[in-house]
Amino acid sequence: MKRLLALLATGASVVGLTVLAGPPAQAATGCSAEYTITSQWAGGFQAGVKVTNLGDPVSDWTLGFTMPDTGQKVVQGWNATWSQSGSAVTATGVDWNRTLATGASTDLGFVGSFTGSNPAPTSFSLDGVACTGSVTDPTDPPTDPPATGTPADVNGQLHVCGVHLCNQYDRPVQLRGMSTHGIQWFGSCYGDASLDALADDWKSDLLRVAMYVQEDGYETDPEGFTRQVNRLVDMAEARGMYALIDFHTLTPGDPNYNLDRAKTFFSSVAARNADKKNVIYEIANEPNGVSWAAVKNYAEQVIPVIRASDPDAVVIVGTRGWSSLGVSDGSNESEVVNNPVNAANIMYAFHFYAASHKDNYRATVSRAASQLPLFVTEFGTVSATGGGAVDRASSIAWLDLLDQLKISYANWTFSDADEGSAAFKPGTCNGSDFSSSAVLTESGALLKSRISTADNFPTS
Ligand code: IDC
């Protein structure tokens, strides 16, 4: 209505109706900016800016602010395109936050450097209008007292509601946790001490159990690997974490190659764990070099096997192009939207590696999230090889996006593999310390700091 009035007031022609010019319409403007230094070290710092649009909807917005000290510089930012000229800093929205509705917020961040002091910036403005507003969101639900109990106790049996993962109160939740590495290689990383640390120190909501099928995995000893998976399901349950049972197909990329094995495996684990509330099934890690139609066919044969024993559990289906919703194969989410798996209570997997997969993948996720229930069952902070340097800016942009969209995630990997994606330094799993910061890699420290913040799961 407001927009129509604005159009009328400018004398525009609306469905054949011409109204003569009245006084020019004044767009409502206003914003608030909350600046927080999240960490600081000698000569450097990391800061976040939460920008809230308090005026009419804006698109292609620019945030501006002034650095009070001449030595303060933005080094690398995320969730916006950043630039600095002298003391003036600007940040413009990227694909997925380019438009801000009235009352909408977006969280931006950057790593900065300083030489003298590091005071908070001043003169925040949105599209040139000073951000003097304060934020009170009347739509914020009344805050429940913080839920007590473990993630699995508080949330109970999960189910899919609309595009979200919902808890026993039918409210959307985001689970944040870690994935094992291949359990055929890193068994020593999954004992009582490490899982205590994951539950108690990391406050992880879930453990993804990556059971490779090839590469000396399940196909070499079906019963032994089934037992190992069940043991980890029990260990997660004892600590109040969800367990995501990952049938870790990778090469060959056509999941139908393992169809019989999948049926045998899932019929066994679903029967054995049917009464548990903490189990989620992921039926194919990363289909690749295969059509969506073939993946869908596989899913429609495996899901009924699970449902026959465990009718109410959430099942996650891998997507084409290494679970990229097809993007890594030159496609996109529309192939799934137009031809969804014929089953209820399911979600679709999306995977990314932050140093390899950036804005166009984020744009896909932000678009697809309103149409498909998505679960990031695996992601890395490094390149798609699982190695290389942590891409901090891209990782934070991804994590912020997932938080904003309430998309659950598991990070690759809770292990001491000698590669950048591992959370622990090599050799950690031979020892008994899984808690001190000395055993964490850069990736592990980043993920622990993100996962361990309060969940605030809704309970009514
Ligand atoms: C990688 C491991 C690496 C191992 C390789 C092959 O990090 O140690 O040698 O698999 O088994 C995935 C896969 C996941 C990969 C990971 C990193 O799901 O199995 O792990 N990755 O390459 N998809 C994209 C990246």
CSV table of C-alpha atoms and ligand atoms in Angstrom, one decimal:
chain,number,residue,atom,x,y,z
A,1,MET,CA,0.0,0.0,0.0
A,2,LYS,CA,2.8,2.3,0.9
A,3,ARG,CA,4.4,1.7,-2.5
A,4,LEU,CA,1.2,2.4,-4.3
A,5,LEU,CA,0.7,5.6,-2.5
A,6,ALA,CA,4.2,6.6,-3.3
A,7,LEU,CA,3.6,5.9,-7.0
A,8,LEU,CA,0.4,7.8,-7.0
A,9,ALA,CA,2.0,10.7,-5.3
A,10,THR,CA,4.7,11.0,-7.9
A,11,GLY,CA,2.0,11.1,-10.6
A,12,ALA,CA,2.9,7.8,-12.2
A,13,SER,CA,0.6,5.9,-14.4
A,14,VAL,CA,-0.8,2.9,-12.6
A,15,VAL,CA,-2.9,0.4,-14.6
A,16,GLY,CA,-4.2,3.1,-16.9
A,17,LEU,CA,-4.9,5.5,-14.2
A,18,THR,CA,-3.1,8.8,-14.4
A,19,VAL,CA,-2.9,11.0,-11.4
A,20,LEU,CA,-1.7,14.5,-11.7
A,21,ALA,CA,1.4,15.4,-9.7
A,22,GLY,CA,1.0,16.1,-6.1
A,23,PRO,CA,3.8,16.9,-3.7
A,24,PRO,CA,6.9,14.7,-4.5
A,25,ALA,CA,7.0,11.6,-2.4
A,26,GLN,CA,9.7,11.4,0.2
A,27,ALA,CA,11.1,7.9,0.6
A,28,ALA,CA,11.3,6.9,4.3
A,29,THR,CA,14.9,6.4,5.2
A,30,GLY,CA,16.8,5.4,8.3
A,31,CYS,CA,19.1,2.8,9.6
A,32,SER,CA,21.0,1.5,12.6
A,33,ALA,CA,24.5,0.1,12.7
A,34,GLU,CA,25.9,-2.0,15.5
A,35,TYR,CA,29.6,-2.3,15.5
A,36,THR,CA,31.4,-5.0,17.5
A,37,ILE,CA,35.1,-6.0,17.7
A,38,THR,CA,34.9,-9.7,17.9
A,39,SER,CA,38.7,-10.3,18.5
A,40,GLN,CA,41.8,-8.2,18.6
A,41,TRP,CA,45.5,-9.0,18.5
A,42,ALA,CA,48.7,-7.0,18.1
A,43,GLY,CA,48.1,-4.7,15.2
A,44,GLY,CA,45.0,-6.5,14.0
A,45,PHE,CA,41.4,-7.1,14.8
A,46,GLN,CA,38.2,-8.6,13.5
A,47,ALA,CA,34.9,-6.6,13.6
A,48,GLY,CA,31.3,-7.1,12.7
A,49,VAL,CA,28.7,-4.5,11.6
A,50,LYS,CA,25.0,-5.4,11.9
A,51,VAL,CA,23.2,-3.0,9.6
A,52,THR,CA,19.4,-2.7,9.9
A,53,ASN,CA,17.3,-0.8,7.3
A,54,LEU,CA,14.7,1.2,9.2
A,55,GLY,CA,13.4,2.9,6.1
A,56,ASP,CA,11.7,1.8,2.8
A,57,PRO,CA,13.2,-1.2,1.2
A,58,VAL,CA,16.6,-0.5,-0.4
A,59,SER,CA,18.5,-2.4,-3.0
A,60,ASP,CA,22.1,-2.0,-4.2
A,61,TRP,CA,22.8,-0.2,-0.9
A,62,THR,CA,26.1,1.3,0.3
A,63,LEU,CA,27.1,1.4,3.9
A,64,GLY,CA,29.6,4.1,4.8
A,65,PHE,CA,31.6,4.9,7.9
A,66,THR,CA,34.7,6.7,9.0
A,67,MET,CA,37.8,5.3,10.7
A,68,PRO,CA,38.9,7.8,13.4
A,69,ASP,CA,42.5,6.8,13.5
A,70,THR,CA,44.7,7.2,10.4
A,71,GLY,CA,46.3,3.8,11.0
A,72,GLN,CA,43.0,1.8,10.8
A,73,LYS,CA,42.6,-0.2,7.6
A,74,VAL,CA,40.1,-2.8,6.4
A,75,VAL,CA,42.3,-5.7,5.2
A,76,GLN,CA,39.7,-8.2,4.1
A,77,GLY,CA,35.9,-8.2,4.5
A,78,TRP,CA,33.0,-10.5,3.9
A,79,ASN,CA,29.3,-10.4,3.1
A,80,ALA,CA,29.8,-7.1,1.2
A,81,THR,CA,32.3,-5.6,-1.3
A,82,TRP,CA,34.6,-3.4,0.8
A,83,SER,CA,36.8,-0.4,-0.1
A,84,GLN,CA,38.5,2.3,1.7
A,85,SER,CA,39.8,5.7,0.7
A,86,GLY,CA,41.6,7.6,3.4
A,87,SER,CA,39.5,7.3,6.5
A,88,ALA,CA,36.3,6.7,4.5
A,89,VAL,CA,35.1,3.0,4.3
A,90,THR,CA,32.3,1.8,2.1
A,91,ALA,CA,30.7,-1.6,1.9
A,92,THR,CA,28.1,-2.5,-0.8
A,93,GLY,CA,25.8,-5.5,-0.7
A,94,VAL,CA,26.5,-8.7,-2.5
A,95,ASP,CA,24.1,-10.9,-4.4
A,96,TRP,CA,22.2,-12.4,-1.5
A,97,ASN,CA,21.9,-9.3,0.7
A,98,ARG,CA,21.7,-6.7,-2.1
A,99,THR,CA,18.1,-6.0,-1.1
A,100,LEU,CA,17.1,-5.1,2.4
A,101,ALA,CA,13.4,-5.0,3.2
A,102,THR,CA,12.1,-2.6,5.9
A,103,GLY,CA,13.4,-3.8,9.2
A,104,ALA,CA,15.8,-6.3,7.6
A,105,SER,CA,19.3,-6.7,8.9
A,106,THR,CA,22.5,-8.0,7.5
A,107,ASP,CA,25.7,-8.9,9.3
A,108,LEU,CA,28.9,-7.7,7.6
A,109,GLY,CA,32.5,-8.2,8.9
A,110,PHE,CA,36.1,-7.6,8.2
A,111,VAL,CA,39.6,-8.2,9.4
A,112,GLY,CA,41.4,-4.9,10.0
A,113,SER,CA,44.8,-3.6,10.9
A,114,PHE,CA,45.8,-0.6,13.1
A,115,THR,CA,49.0,1.1,14.1
A,116,GLY,CA,48.0,3.5,16.9
A,117,SER,CA,44.7,3.1,18.7
A,118,ASN,CA,41.7,1.2,17.5
A,119,PRO,CA,38.6,3.2,18.3
A,120,ALA,CA,35.1,2.3,16.9
A,121,PRO,CA,34.3,3.9,13.6
A,122,THR,CA,31.9,6.8,13.4
A,123,SER,CA,29.4,8.4,11.0
A,124,PHE,CA,27.7,5.2,9.8
A,125,SER,CA,25.4,5.9,6.9
A,126,LEU,CA,23.2,3.8,4.6
A,127,ASP,CA,23.0,5.3,1.1
A,128,GLY,CA,24.2,8.6,2.5
A,129,VAL,CA,21.6,8.8,5.3
A,130,ALA,CA,23.1,8.8,8.8
A,131,CYS,CA,22.4,5.6,10.8
A,132,THR,CA,21.0,7.1,14.0
A,133,GLY,CA,18.2,4.6,14.6
A,134,SER,CA,18.0,2.1,17.3
A,135,VAL,CA,16.7,-1.3,16.7
A,136,THR,CA,13.6,-2.7,18.5
A,137,ASP,CA,12.0,-5.5,16.5
A,138,PRO,CA,8.4,-5.8,17.4
A,139,THR,CA,8.3,-9.1,15.6
A,140,ASP,CA,10.9,-10.7,17.8
A,141,PRO,CA,9.2,-13.6,19.7
A,142,PRO,CA,9.2,-13.3,23.4
A,143,THR,CA,12.4,-14.9,24.6
A,144,ASP,CA,11.9,-18.3,26.1
A,145,PRO,CA,14.1,-19.0,29.1
A,146,PRO,CA,17.1,-20.8,27.7
A,147,ALA,CA,16.4,-24.4,27.2
A,148,THR,CA,18.2,-26.7,29.5
A,149,GLY,CA,19.3,-30.1,28.4
A,150,THR,CA,21.3,-31.5,25.5
A,151,PRO,CA,20.5,-30.7,21.9
A,152,ALA,CA,18.8,-34.1,21.4
A,153,ASP,CA,16.8,-33.8,24.7
A,154,VAL,CA,15.6,-30.3,23.9
A,155,ASN,CA,14.7,-30.9,20.3
A,156,GLY,CA,13.6,-34.5,20.4
A,157,GLN,CA,12.6,-36.2,17.1
A,158,LEU,CA,13.2,-33.9,14.2
A,159,HIS,CA,11.1,-33.5,11.1
A,160,VAL,CA,11.0,-31.4,8.0
A,161,CYS,CA,8.5,-28.5,8.1
A,162,GLY,CA,8.4,-26.4,4.9
A,163,VAL,CA,12.0,-25.8,4.0
A,164,HIS,CA,13.2,-26.1,7.6
A,165,LEU,CA,14.4,-28.7,10.0
A,166,CYS,CA,12.0,-28.5,12.9
A,167,ASN,CA,12.1,-29.8,16.4
A,168,GLN,CA,9.4,-31.5,18.6
A,169,TYR,CA,7.7,-28.1,19.1
A,170,ASP,CA,7.4,-27.7,15.3
A,171,ARG,CA,9.9,-24.8,15.4
A,172,PRO,CA,12.8,-24.4,13.0
A,173,VAL,CA,16.2,-25.3,14.3
A,174,GLN,CA,19.7,-25.1,13.0
A,175,LEU,CA,22.1,-27.9,14.1
A,176,ARG,CA,25.8,-27.0,14.1
A,177,GLY,CA,28.4,-29.7,14.3
A,178,MET,CA,31.3,-31.7,12.9
A,179,SER,CA,31.8,-34.6,10.5
A,180,THR,CA,34.2,-37.4,11.2
A,181,HIS,CA,36.9,-38.1,8.6
A,182,GLY,CA,36.7,-41.6,7.1
A,183,ILE,CA,36.1,-43.9,10.0
A,184,GLN,CA,38.2,-46.6,8.3
A,185,TRP,CA,41.3,-44.4,8.8
A,186,PHE,CA,40.7,-42.2,11.8
A,187,GLY,CA,39.0,-44.5,14.4
A,188,SER,CA,41.4,-43.3,17.1
A,189,CYS,CA,39.8,-39.8,16.8
A,190,TYR,CA,36.4,-41.1,17.9
A,191,GLY,CA,36.7,-42.3,21.5
A,192,ASP,CA,35.2,-41.2,24.8
A,193,ALA,CA,37.6,-38.3,25.3
A,194,SER,CA,37.2,-36.7,21.9
A,195,LEU,CA,33.5,-37.1,21.8
A,196,ASP,CA,33.2,-35.6,25.3
A,197,ALA,CA,35.2,-32.6,24.0
A,198,LEU,CA,32.9,-32.3,21.0
A,199,ALA,CA,29.7,-32.4,23.2
A,200,ASP,CA,31.0,-30.4,26.2
A,201,ASP,CA,33.5,-27.9,24.9
A,202,TRP,CA,32.4,-27.5,21.3
A,203,LYS,CA,28.8,-27.8,22.4
A,204,SER,CA,28.2,-29.5,19.1
A,205,ASP,CA,24.7,-30.5,18.2
A,206,LEU,CA,25.6,-33.3,15.9
A,207,LEU,CA,28.2,-35.8,14.8
A,208,ARG,CA,28.3,-36.8,11.2
A,209,VAL,CA,29.6,-40.4,10.8
A,210,ALA,CA,31.3,-40.6,7.5
A,211,MET,CA,31.3,-44.2,6.5
A,212,TYR,CA,33.1,-44.5,3.1
A,213,VAL,CA,31.8,-47.3,1.0
A,214,GLN,CA,34.9,-47.7,-1.2
A,215,GLU,CA,38.5,-46.8,-0.3
A,216,ASP,CA,38.8,-49.7,2.2
A,217,GLY,CA,35.4,-48.8,3.7
A,218,TYR,CA,32.0,-50.6,4.0
A,219,GLU,CA,32.4,-52.9,0.9
A,220,THR,CA,35.4,-54.6,2.5
A,221,ASP,CA,33.6,-55.5,5.8
A,222,PRO,CA,29.9,-54.7,5.8
A,223,GLU,CA,29.2,-56.1,9.3
A,224,GLY,CA,32.2,-54.5,10.9
A,225,PHE,CA,31.4,-51.1,9.5
A,226,THR,CA,27.8,-51.4,10.4
A,227,ARG,CA,28.9,-52.1,14.0
A,228,GLN,CA,31.2,-49.2,14.0
A,229,VAL,CA,28.5,-46.8,12.8
A,230,ASN,CA,26.1,-48.1,15.4
A,231,ARG,CA,28.7,-47.7,18.1
A,232,LEU,CA,29.2,-44.0,17.1
A,233,VAL,CA,25.4,-43.5,17.0
A,234,ASP,CA,25.3,-44.7,20.6
A,235,MET,CA,28.2,-42.6,21.7
A,236,ALA,CA,26.5,-39.5,20.2
A,237,GLU,CA,23.2,-40.4,21.8
A,238,ALA,CA,24.9,-40.8,25.2
A,239,ARG,CA,26.2,-37.2,24.9
A,240,GLY,CA,22.9,-35.7,23.6
A,241,MET,CA,24.1,-35.2,20.0
A,242,TYR,CA,22.3,-36.0,16.8
A,243,ALA,CA,24.1,-38.6,14.6
A,244,LEU,CA,24.1,-38.2,10.9
A,245,ILE,CA,24.7,-41.6,9.3
A,246,ASP,CA,26.6,-40.7,6.1
A,247,PHE,CA,26.8,-43.4,3.4
A,248,HIS,CA,30.0,-41.8,2.1
A,249,THR,CA,29.9,-42.6,-1.6
A,250,LEU,CA,32.5,-40.6,-3.6
A,251,THR,CA,34.1,-42.7,-6.4
A,252,PRO,CA,32.4,-44.0,-8.4
A,253,GLY,CA,30.0,-41.0,-8.4
A,254,ASP,CA,26.9,-42.9,-9.5
A,255,PRO,CA,25.2,-43.9,-6.2
A,256,ASN,CA,23.4,-46.7,-8.1
A,257,TYR,CA,26.7,-48.5,-8.2
A,258,ASN,CA,26.2,-49.1,-4.5
A,259,LEU,CA,22.4,-49.5,-4.6
A,260,ASP,CA,22.4,-53.1,-3.2
A,261,ARG,CA,24.9,-52.2,-0.5
A,262,ALA,CA,22.9,-49.2,0.4
A,263,LYS,CA,19.7,-51.3,0.8
A,264,THR,CA,21.5,-53.8,3.0
A,265,PHE,CA,23.2,-51.2,5.1
A,266,PHE,CA,20.2,-48.9,5.6
A,267,SER,CA,17.8,-51.7,6.3
A,268,SER,CA,20.1,-52.9,9.1
A,269,VAL,CA,20.9,-49.5,10.7
A,270,ALA,CA,17.3,-48.2,10.4
A,271,ALA,CA,15.9,-51.4,12.1
A,272,ARG,CA,18.6,-51.2,14.8
A,273,ASN,CA,18.1,-47.4,15.5
A,274,ALA,CA,14.4,-47.0,14.8
A,275,ASP,CA,13.5,-46.1,18.4
A,276,LYS,CA,16.2,-43.5,18.8
A,277,LYS,CA,15.4,-39.9,18.3
A,278,ASN,CA,18.9,-38.7,17.4
A,279,VAL,CA,19.4,-40.4,14.0
A,280,ILE,CA,19.4,-38.7,10.6
A,281,TYR,CA,20.2,-40.7,7.5
A,282,GLU,CA,22.3,-39.3,4.6
A,283,ILE,CA,22.0,-41.8,1.8
A,284,ALA,CA,24.6,-40.7,-0.7
A,285,ASN,CA,27.5,-38.3,0.1
A,286,GLU,CA,28.4,-36.8,-3.2
A,287,PRO,CA,26.9,-38.0,-6.5
A,288,ASN,CA,29.1,-36.9,-9.4
A,289,GLY,CA,29.3,-37.5,-13.1
A,290,VAL,CA,25.7,-38.7,-13.0
A,291,SER,CA,22.3,-37.1,-13.9
A,292,TRP,CA,19.8,-35.9,-11.3
A,293,ALA,CA,17.4,-38.4,-12.7
A,294,ALA,CA,19.7,-41.3,-11.7
A,295,VAL,CA,20.2,-39.8,-8.2
A,296,LYS,CA,16.5,-39.5,-7.7
A,297,ASN,CA,16.0,-43.0,-8.9
A,298,TYR,CA,18.5,-44.2,-6.3
A,299,ALA,CA,16.8,-42.1,-3.5
A,300,GLU,CA,13.4,-43.5,-4.4
A,301,GLN,CA,14.6,-47.0,-3.9
A,302,VAL,CA,16.6,-46.5,-0.7
A,303,ILE,CA,14.2,-44.2,1.2
A,304,PRO,CA,11.4,-46.9,1.4
A,305,VAL,CA,13.9,-49.3,2.8
A,306,ILE,CA,14.6,-46.9,5.7
A,307,ARG,CA,11.0,-46.0,6.1
A,308,ALA,CA,10.0,-49.6,6.4
A,309,SER,CA,11.9,-49.8,9.7
A,310,ASP,CA,12.2,-46.2,10.9
A,311,PRO,CA,9.2,-44.3,9.4
A,312,ASP,CA,9.7,-40.9,11.1
A,313,ALA,CA,13.4,-40.2,10.6
A,314,VAL,CA,14.7,-37.4,8.4
A,315,VAL,CA,16.5,-38.5,5.3
A,316,ILE,CA,18.9,-36.4,3.4
A,317,VAL,CA,19.5,-36.9,-0.3
A,318,GLY,CA,22.8,-35.9,-2.0
A,319,THR,CA,22.6,-33.7,-5.1
A,320,ARG,CA,24.3,-33.7,-8.4
A,321,GLY,CA,27.8,-32.3,-8.9
A,322,TRP,CA,29.3,-33.4,-5.5
A,323,SER,CA,26.2,-32.3,-3.7
A,324,SER,CA,26.4,-28.8,-5.1
A,325,LEU,CA,22.7,-28.7,-6.2
A,326,GLY,CA,24.2,-29.3,-9.7
A,327,VAL,CA,26.2,-26.1,-9.8
A,328,SER,CA,29.6,-27.8,-10.1
A,329,ASP,CA,28.2,-29.7,-13.1
A,330,GLY,CA,26.9,-26.5,-14.8
A,331,SER,CA,23.3,-26.9,-13.6
A,332,ASN,CA,21.5,-25.5,-10.6
A,333,GLU,CA,18.7,-26.1,-8.1
A,334,SER,CA,15.9,-25.9,-10.7
A,335,GLU,CA,16.5,-29.6,-11.7
A,336,VAL,CA,15.6,-30.6,-8.1
A,337,VAL,CA,12.8,-28.0,-7.7
A,338,ASN,CA,11.2,-29.2,-10.9
A,339,ASN,CA,11.7,-32.9,-10.3
A,340,PRO,CA,11.8,-33.5,-6.5
A,341,VAL,CA,12.3,-36.9,-4.9
A,342,ASN,CA,9.0,-38.5,-4.4
A,343,ALA,CA,9.1,-38.9,-0.6
A,344,ALA,CA,8.1,-36.9,2.5
A,345,ASN,CA,10.3,-35.7,5.4
A,346,ILE,CA,13.4,-35.4,3.3
A,347,MET,CA,16.1,-32.7,2.8
A,348,TYR,CA,18.7,-32.1,0.1
A,349,ALA,CA,22.4,-32.0,0.8
A,350,PHE,CA,24.6,-29.0,-0.2
A,351,HIS,CA,28.4,-29.1,0.2
A,352,PHE,CA,30.9,-26.4,-0.3
A,353,TYR,CA,34.6,-25.8,0.3
A,354,ALA,CA,35.1,-22.1,1.2
A,355,ALA,CA,38.3,-21.5,-0.7
A,356,SER,CA,36.9,-23.0,-3.9
A,357,HIS,CA,33.2,-22.2,-3.8
A,358,LYS,CA,32.2,-18.6,-3.3
A,359,ASP,CA,29.6,-16.0,-4.4
A,360,ASN,CA,27.9,-17.9,-7.1
A,361,TYR,CA,27.5,-20.9,-4.9
A,362,ARG,CA,26.2,-18.7,-2.0
A,363,ALA,CA,23.8,-17.0,-4.4
A,364,THR,CA,22.5,-20.5,-5.3
A,365,VAL,CA,22.0,-21.5,-1.7
A,366,SER,CA,20.2,-18.3,-0.8
A,367,ARG,CA,17.9,-18.7,-3.7
A,368,ALA,CA,17.3,-22.4,-3.3
A,369,ALA,CA,16.7,-22.1,0.5
A,370,SER,CA,13.3,-20.7,0.0
A,371,GLN,CA,12.3,-23.6,-2.2
A,372,LEU,CA,14.1,-26.7,-0.9
A,373,PRO,CA,14.9,-28.0,2.6
A,374,LEU,CA,18.7,-27.8,2.6
A,375,PHE,CA,21.2,-29.4,5.0
A,376,VAL,CA,24.9,-28.7,4.6
A,377,THR,CA,26.0,-32.1,5.6
A,378,GLU,CA,29.7,-31.4,4.7
A,379,PHE,CA,31.8,-28.3,4.1
A,380,GLY,CA,35.4,-27.2,4.5
A,381,THR,CA,37.0,-23.9,5.3
A,382,VAL,CA,39.7,-24.8,2.7
A,383,SER,CA,39.9,-25.9,-0.9
A,384,ALA,CA,37.9,-28.8,-2.4
A,385,THR,CA,40.9,-31.0,-2.1
A,386,GLY,CA,40.4,-30.8,1.7
A,387,GLY,CA,43.8,-29.1,2.0
A,388,GLY,CA,45.4,-25.7,1.5
A,389,ALA,CA,44.9,-22.6,3.6
A,390,VAL,CA,41.8,-21.6,5.5
A,391,ASP,CA,39.8,-19.0,3.5
A,392,ARG,CA,38.7,-17.1,6.5
A,393,ALA,CA,36.6,-14.4,4.7
A,394,SER,CA,34.7,-16.9,2.6
A,395,SER,CA,34.2,-19.3,5.5
A,396,ILE,CA,32.7,-16.6,7.6
A,397,ALA,CA,30.5,-15.4,4.8
A,398,TRP,CA,29.2,-18.9,4.4
A,399,LEU,CA,28.7,-19.5,8.1
A,400,ASP,CA,26.8,-16.2,8.4
A,401,LEU,CA,24.6,-17.1,5.5
A,402,LEU,CA,23.8,-20.5,7.0
A,403,ASP,CA,23.0,-18.9,10.4
A,404,GLN,CA,20.8,-16.4,8.7
A,405,LEU,CA,18.9,-19.1,6.7
A,406,LYS,CA,18.9,-21.5,9.7
A,407,ILE,CA,20.6,-24.2,7.6
A,408,SER,CA,22.2,-27.0,9.6
A,409,TYR,CA,25.8,-27.9,9.0
A,410,ALA,CA,28.6,-30.3,9.7
A,411,ASN,CA,32.2,-29.3,9.1
A,412,TRP,CA,34.8,-31.6,7.5
A,413,THR,CA,36.6,-32.8,9.7
A,414,PHE,CA,36.8,-33.6,13.3
A,415,SER,CA,40.1,-35.4,12.9
A,416,ASP,CA,43.8,-34.9,13.1
A,417,ALA,CA,44.4,-35.6,9.4
A,418,ASP,CA,47.5,-33.8,8.0
A,419,GLU,CA,45.4,-31.4,5.8
A,420,GLY,CA,44.0,-27.9,6.3
A,421,SER,CA,40.4,-29.0,6.8
A,422,ALA,CA,41.2,-31.0,9.9
A,423,ALA,CA,40.2,-29.5,13.2
A,424,PHE,CA,43.1,-31.0,15.2
A,425,LYS,CA,46.8,-30.9,14.6
A,426,PRO,CA,48.4,-34.1,13.4
A,427,GLY,CA,49.1,-36.6,16.3
A,428,THR,CA,46.3,-35.2,18.5
A,429,CYS,CA,44.3,-38.4,18.3
A,430,ASN,CA,47.2,-40.4,19.8
A,431,GLY,CA,47.0,-38.3,22.9
A,432,SER,CA,44.3,-37.5,25.5
A,433,ASP,CA,44.0,-33.7,25.1
A,434,PHE,CA,41.1,-32.7,22.8
A,435,SER,CA,40.2,-29.6,24.7
A,436,SER,CA,43.1,-27.2,24.9
A,437,SER,CA,43.5,-24.6,22.2
A,438,ALA,CA,47.0,-25.9,21.6
A,439,VAL,CA,45.6,-29.0,19.7
A,440,LEU,CA,43.4,-27.0,17.4
A,441,THR,CA,44.3,-26.0,13.8
A,442,GLU,CA,43.2,-22.6,12.4
A,443,SER,CA,40.1,-24.4,10.9
A,444,GLY,CA,39.4,-26.1,14.2
A,445,ALA,CA,39.6,-22.9,16.2
A,446,LEU,CA,37.3,-21.1,13.8
A,447,LEU,CA,34.7,-23.8,13.9
A,448,LYS,CA,34.9,-24.3,17.6
A,449,SER,CA,34.3,-20.6,18.1
A,450,ARG,CA,31.2,-20.7,15.8
A,451,ILE,CA,29.7,-24.0,17.0
A,452,SER,CA,30.1,-23.4,20.7
A,453,THR,CA,27.9,-20.3,20.9
A,454,ALA,CA,24.5,-20.7,22.5
A,455,ASP,CA,21.9,-22.5,20.5
A,456,ASN,CA,18.7,-21.0,22.0
A,457,PHE,CA,16.6,-23.7,20.6
A,458,PRO,CA,12.9,-22.7,20.7
A,459,THR,CA,10.8,-24.8,23.2
A,460,SER,CA,7.3,-23.4,22.6
B,1,IDC,C1,38.9,-36.2,1.3
B,1,IDC,C2,39.8,-36.3,2.5
B,1,IDC,C3,41.2,-36.8,2.1
B,1,IDC,C4,41.0,-38.1,1.3
B,1,IDC,C5,40.0,-37.9,0.1
B,1,IDC,C6,39.7,-39.2,-0.6
B,1,IDC,O1,39.9,-35.0,3.1
B,1,IDC,O2,42.0,-37.0,3.2
B,1,IDC,O3,42.2,-38.5,0.8
B,1,IDC,O4,38.8,-37.4,0.6
B,1,IDC,O5,39.0,-40.1,0.2
B,1,IDC,C7,34.6,-34.2,-0.4
B,1,IDC,C8,34.4,-35.6,0.0
B,1,IDC,C9,35.4,-36.0,1.1
B,1,IDC,C10,36.8,-35.4,0.8
B,1,IDC,C11,36.7,-33.8,0.9
B,1,IDC,C12,38.0,-33.1,0.7
B,1,IDC,O6,33.1,-35.7,0.5
B,1,IDC,O7,35.5,-37.4,1.1
B,1,IDC,O8,37.7,-35.8,1.7
B,1,IDC,N1,35.7,-33.4,-0.1
B,1,IDC,O9,38.5,-33.4,-0.6
B,1,IDC,N2,33.9,-33.5,-1.3
B,1,IDC,C13,34.5,-32.3,-1.5
B,1,IDC,C14,35.6,-32.2,-0.8
